[in-house]
Amino acid sequence: MKTIRNIVIIVVVLLIFVFFFAGKGIFDDILPILQMKGAVLLAVGNTEQVDNGEYGFMVKKGEENRFIEAMQARGYQLMDEKLGIYTFQKDGGKAVYKAEDFLGCLNFKEMREDAPDAQASAAQ
C-alpha cells in the first residue's frame, strides 16, 4: 500500500512539474516538457491539436490531416509530402516540417536551412 501511495505521489508531482514549467523557458531546451504537455492534452481528448510554437505542432498519430488543415488555415499550401517530410509554400516562401513520433503522437518540427536534417533531405 505504501508503494502505491509513493507511486501516485511521484506521478502527481511529475504532472505538476510538466504543467507548471511547460513554456516557461527554464527547461524547454533541455527536456521535452511542452511536448509532454501536448501529448497529455491529446491523450485525454482535451484538444485535437497542440501548437507548441518553436517546439513543434502535435496531433494524434494517424491524424496528419489536422496538421495540414491548420497550416492551410494559416495561408500555407501543401506542395509535397514524402517520408514524413511536409513542404508548404506561402507568398513565395517555403516551410518544411518533419513528423516525429512522440508518445503516440506526431510532433511536426520545422526544419531550418542550417539543420543537418534539412541538408540531408535537400540532397535527396
Coordinates of N, CA and C in Angstrom, one line a residue:
M1 N 0.8 -1.2 0.0 CA 0.0 0.0 0.0 C 0.9 1.3 0.0
K2 N 1.9 1.2 0.7 CA 2.9 2.4 0.8 C 3.5 2.6 -0.5
T3 N 3.8 1.5 -1.2 CA 4.4 1.7 -2.6 C 3.5 2.3 -3.6
I4 N 2.2 2.0 -3.5 CA 1.2 2.6 -4.4 C 1.1 4.0 -4.1
R5 N 1.0 4.4 -2.8 CA 0.9 5.8 -2.4 C 2.1 6.6 -2.9
N6 N 3.3 6.0 -2.8 CA 4.5 6.7 -3.3 C 4.5 6.9 -4.8
I7 N 4.0 5.9 -5.5 CA 3.9 6.0 -7.0 C 3.0 7.1 -7.4
V8 N 1.8 7.1 -6.7 CA 0.8 8.2 -7.0 C 1.4 9.5 -6.7
I9 N 2.1 9.7 -5.6 CA 2.7 11.0 -5.3 C 3.7 11.4 -6.4
I10 N 4.5 10.5 -6.8 CA 5.5 10.8 -7.8 C 4.8 11.2 -9.1
V11 N 3.8 10.5 -9.5 CA 3.1 10.8 -10.8 C 2.4 12.2 -10.7
V12 N 1.8 12.5 -9.5 CA 1.2 13.8 -9.3 C 2.3 14.9 -9.4
V13 N 3.4 14.7 -8.7 CA 4.5 15.7 -8.8 C 5.0 15.9 -10.2
L14 N 5.1 14.8 -10.9 CA 5.6 15.0 -12.3 C 4.6 15.7 -13.2
L15 N 3.3 15.5 -13.0 CA 2.3 16.2 -13.8 C 2.3 17.7 -13.4
I16 N 2.4 18.0 -12.1 CA 2.5 19.4 -11.7 C 3.7 20.0 -12.3
F17 N 4.9 19.3 -12.3 CA 6.1 19.8 -12.9 C 5.9 20.1 -14.4
V18 N 5.3 19.2 -15.1 CA 5.1 19.3 -16.5 C 4.2 20.5 -16.8
F19 N 3.1 20.6 -16.2 CA 2.1 21.7 -16.5 C 2.5 23.0 -15.9
F20 N 3.3 23.1 -14.9 CA 3.7 24.4 -14.4 C 4.9 25.0 -15.1
F21 N 5.9 24.1 -15.5 CA 7.1 24.6 -16.1 C 7.0 24.6 -17.6
A22 N 6.0 24.0 -18.2 CA 6.0 24.0 -19.7 C 5.8 25.4 -20.3
G23 N 6.7 25.7 -21.2 CA 6.6 27.0 -21.8 C 7.2 28.2 -21.1
K24 N 7.8 27.9 -19.9 CA 8.4 29.0 -19.1 C 9.8 29.3 -19.6
G25 N 10.4 28.4 -20.4 CA 11.8 28.6 -20.9 C 12.8 28.1 -20.0
I26 N 12.5 27.6 -18.8 CA 13.5 27.2 -17.9 C 14.1 25.9 -18.4
F27 N 13.3 24.9 -18.7 CA 13.7 23.6 -19.1 C 13.4 23.2 -20.5
D28 N 12.8 24.1 -21.3 CA 12.2 23.8 -22.6 C 13.3 23.3 -23.6
D29 N 14.5 23.8 -23.5 CA 15.5 23.4 -24.4 C 16.2 22.1 -24.0
I30 N 16.1 21.7 -22.7 CA 16.7 20.5 -22.2 C 15.8 19.4 -22.2
L31 N 14.6 19.6 -21.7 CA 13.6 18.5 -21.6 C 12.4 18.8 -22.5
P32 N 11.8 17.7 -23.0 CA 10.6 17.9 -23.9 C 9.3 18.2 -23.1
I33 N 9.3 19.2 -22.2 CA 8.2 19.4 -21.3 C 7.0 19.9 -22.1
L34 N 7.1 20.8 -23.1 CA 6.0 21.2 -23.8 C 5.4 20.1 -24.7
Q35 N 6.2 19.2 -25.2 CA 5.7 18.1 -26.0 C 5.0 17.1 -25.1
M36 N 5.5 16.9 -23.8 CA 4.8 16.0 -22.9 C 3.5 16.6 -22.5
K37 N 3.4 17.9 -22.3 CA 2.1 18.5 -22.0 C 1.1 18.4 -23.2
G38 N 1.6 18.5 -24.4 CA 0.8 18.4 -25.6 C 0.3 16.9 -25.7
A39 N 1.2 16.0 -25.5 CA 0.8 14.6 -25.6 C -0.3 14.2 -24.5
V40 N -0.2 14.8 -23.3 CA -1.2 14.5 -22.3 C -2.5 15.2 -22.7
L41 N -2.5 16.4 -23.2 CA -3.7 17.0 -23.7 C -4.4 16.3 -24.8
L42 N -3.6 15.7 -25.7 CA -4.1 14.9 -26.8 C -4.7 13.6 -26.3
A43 N -4.0 13.0 -25.4 CA -4.4 11.7 -24.9 C -5.7 11.7 -24.1
V44 N -5.9 12.8 -23.4 CA -7.2 12.9 -22.6 C -8.3 13.5 -23.5
G45 N -8.0 13.8 -24.7 CA -9.1 14.3 -25.6 C -9.5 15.7 -25.3
N46 N -8.6 16.5 -24.6 CA -8.8 17.9 -24.3 C -8.8 18.7 -25.5
T47 N -8.0 18.4 -26.5 CA -7.9 19.1 -27.7 C -7.5 18.2 -28.9
E48 N -7.7 18.6 -30.1 CA -7.4 17.8 -31.2 C -6.0 18.1 -31.8
Q49 N -5.5 19.3 -31.5 CA -4.1 19.6 -32.0 C -3.5 20.6 -31.0
V50 N -2.2 20.6 -30.9 CA -1.5 21.4 -30.0 C -0.4 22.1 -30.7
D51 N -0.3 23.5 -30.6 CA 0.7 24.2 -31.2 C 1.7 24.6 -30.1
N52 N 2.9 24.0 -30.2 CA 4.0 24.3 -29.2 C 5.0 25.4 -29.7
G53 N 4.6 26.2 -30.6 CA 5.4 27.2 -31.1 C 6.7 26.7 -31.8
E54 N 7.8 27.1 -31.4 CA 9.1 26.7 -32.0 C 9.4 25.2 -31.7
Y55 N 8.7 24.6 -30.8 CA 9.0 23.2 -30.4 C 8.1 22.2 -31.2
G56 N 7.3 22.7 -32.1 CA 6.5 21.9 -33.0 C 5.0 21.9 -32.8
F57 N 4.3 21.2 -33.7 CA 2.9 21.2 -33.7 C 2.5 19.7 -33.6
M58 N 1.6 19.4 -32.7 CA 1.3 18.0 -32.4 C -0.1 17.6 -32.7
V59 N -0.3 16.4 -33.2 CA -1.6 15.8 -33.4 C -1.5 14.3 -33.0
K60 N -2.6 13.6 -32.8 CA -2.5 12.2 -32.6 C -2.0 11.5 -33.8
K61 N -1.4 10.4 -33.6 CA -0.9 9.6 -34.7 C -2.0 9.1 -35.6
G62 N -1.9 9.3 -36.9 CA -2.9 8.9 -37.8 C -3.8 10.0 -38.2
E63 N -3.7 11.2 -37.6 CA -4.5 12.4 -37.9 C -3.7 13.5 -38.5
E64 N -2.8 13.2 -39.4 CA -1.9 14.1 -40.0 C -2.7 15.2 -40.8
N65 N -3.9 14.9 -41.2 CA -4.7 15.9 -41.9 C -5.1 17.1 -41.1
R66 N -5.1 16.9 -39.7 CA -5.4 18.0 -38.8 C -4.2 19.1 -38.9
F67 N -3.0 18.6 -39.0 CA -1.8 19.4 -39.2 C -1.9 20.2 -40.5
I68 N -2.3 19.5 -41.6 CA -2.4 20.1 -42.9 C -3.4 21.2 -42.9
E69 N -4.6 20.9 -42.3 CA -5.7 21.8 -42.2 C -5.3 23.1 -41.4
A70 N -4.5 22.9 -40.3 CA -4.1 24.0 -39.5 C -3.1 24.9 -40.3
M71 N -2.2 24.3 -41.1 CA -1.3 25.0 -41.9 C -2.1 25.8 -43.0
Q72 N -3.1 25.1 -43.6 CA -3.9 25.8 -44.7 C -4.6 27.0 -44.1
A73 N -5.1 26.9 -42.8 CA -5.8 28.0 -42.2 C -4.8 29.2 -42.0
R74 N -3.6 28.9 -41.9 CA -2.6 30.0 -41.7 C -2.1 30.5 -43.1
G75 N -2.7 30.0 -44.2 CA -2.4 30.5 -45.5 C -1.3 29.7 -46.3
Y76 N -0.9 28.6 -45.8 CA 0.1 27.8 -46.4 C -0.6 26.8 -47.4
Q77 N 0.1 26.4 -48.4 CA -0.4 25.4 -49.4 C 0.6 24.2 -49.3
L78 N 0.0 23.0 -49.2 CA 0.9 21.8 -49.2 C 1.4 21.6 -50.6
M79 N 2.8 21.6 -50.7 CA 3.4 21.4 -52.0 C 3.8 19.9 -52.2
D80 N 4.4 19.3 -51.1 CA 4.9 17.9 -51.2 C 4.9 17.3 -49.9
E81 N 4.7 15.9 -49.9 CA 4.7 15.1 -48.7 C 5.3 13.8 -49.0
K82 N 6.5 13.5 -48.5 CA 7.1 12.2 -48.7 C 8.0 11.8 -47.5
L83 N 7.8 10.6 -47.0 CA 8.6 10.1 -45.9 C 8.5 10.9 -44.7
G84 N 7.4 11.4 -44.4 CA 7.2 12.2 -43.1 C 7.7 13.6 -43.2
I85 N 8.1 14.1 -44.4 CA 8.5 15.5 -44.6 C 7.5 16.2 -45.4
Y86 N 7.0 17.3 -44.8 CA 5.9 18.1 -45.4 C 6.4 19.4 -45.9
T87 N 6.2 19.8 -47.1 CA 6.7 21.0 -47.7 C 5.5 21.9 -48.0
F88 N 5.5 23.1 -47.4 CA 4.4 24.1 -47.6 C 5.0 25.3 -48.2
Q89 N 4.1 26.1 -48.9 CA 4.5 27.3 -49.6 C 3.5 28.4 -49.2
K90 N 4.0 29.6 -49.0 CA 3.2 30.8 -48.7 C 3.9 32.0 -49.2
D91 N 3.3 32.8 -50.0 CA 3.8 34.0 -50.5 C 5.2 33.9 -51.0
G92 N 5.5 32.8 -51.8 CA 6.8 32.6 -52.3 C 7.8 32.0 -51.3
G93 N 7.5 31.9 -50.1 CA 8.4 31.4 -49.1 C 8.1 29.9 -48.9
K94 N 9.0 29.2 -48.4 CA 8.9 27.7 -48.2 C 9.1 27.4 -46.7
A95 N 8.2 26.5 -46.2 CA 8.4 25.9 -44.9 C 8.3 24.4 -44.9
V96 N 9.3 23.8 -44.3 CA 9.5 22.3 -44.4 C 9.3 21.8 -42.9
Y97 N 8.4 20.8 -42.7 CA 8.2 20.2 -41.4 C 8.5 18.7 -41.5
K98 N 9.1 18.2 -40.4 CA 9.4 16.8 -40.3 C 8.5 16.2 -39.2
A99 N 7.8 15.1 -39.5 CA 7.0 14.4 -38.5 C 7.8 13.5 -37.7
E100 N 7.7 13.6 -36.4 CA 8.5 12.7 -35.5 C 7.5 12.1 -34.5
D101 N 7.7 10.8 -34.2 CA 6.8 10.1 -33.2 C 7.2 10.6 -31.8
F102 N 6.2 10.9 -31.0 CA 6.4 11.3 -29.6 C 5.2 10.8 -28.7
L103 N 5.4 9.8 -27.9 CA 4.4 9.3 -27.0 C 3.0 9.0 -27.7
G104 N 3.0 8.4 -28.8 CA 1.8 8.1 -29.5 C 1.2 9.2 -30.3
C105 N 1.9 10.3 -30.4 CA 1.5 11.5 -31.2 C 2.6 11.7 -32.3
L106 N 2.2 12.6 -33.2 CA 3.2 13.1 -34.1 C 3.5 14.5 -33.8
N107 N 4.8 14.8 -33.7 CA 5.3 16.2 -33.5 C 5.9 16.7 -34.8
F108 N 5.3 17.7 -35.3 CA 5.8 18.3 -36.6 C 6.8 19.4 -36.3
K109 N 8.0 19.2 -36.5 CA 9.0 20.3 -36.2 C 9.5 20.9 -37.5
E110 N 9.6 22.2 -37.5 CA 10.1 22.9 -38.7 C 11.6 22.7 -38.9
M111 N 11.9 22.4 -40.1 CA 13.3 22.1 -40.4 C 13.9 23.4 -40.9
R112 N 15.0 23.8 -40.3 CA 15.7 25.1 -40.7 C 16.7 24.7 -41.8
E113 N 17.1 25.7 -42.6 CA 18.0 25.6 -43.6 C 19.4 25.1 -43.1
D114 N 19.8 25.5 -41.9 CA 21.1 25.2 -41.4 C 21.1 23.9 -40.6
A115 N 19.9 23.2 -40.4 CA 19.9 22.0 -39.7 C 20.4 20.8 -40.5
P116 N 21.1 19.9 -39.9 CA 21.7 18.7 -40.7 C 20.6 17.9 -41.4
D117 N 19.4 17.8 -40.8 CA 18.3 17.0 -41.4 C 17.8 17.7 -42.7
A118 N 17.8 19.0 -42.7 CA 17.4 19.8 -43.8 C 18.4 19.7 -45.0
Q119 N 19.7 19.6 -44.6 CA 20.7 19.5 -45.7 C 20.6 18.1 -46.3
A120 N 20.4 17.1 -45.4 CA 20.3 15.7 -45.9 C 19.1 15.5 -46.8
S121 N 17.9 16.1 -46.5 CA 16.7 15.9 -47.3 C 16.8 16.7 -48.6
A122 N 17.6 17.9 -48.6 CA 17.8 18.6 -49.8 C 18.7 17.9 -50.8
A123 N 19.6 17.1 -50.3 CA 20.5 16.3 -51.1 C 19.7 15.2 -51.8
Q124 N 18.6 14.8 -51.3 CA 17.8 13.7 -51.9 C 17.1 14.2 -53.1

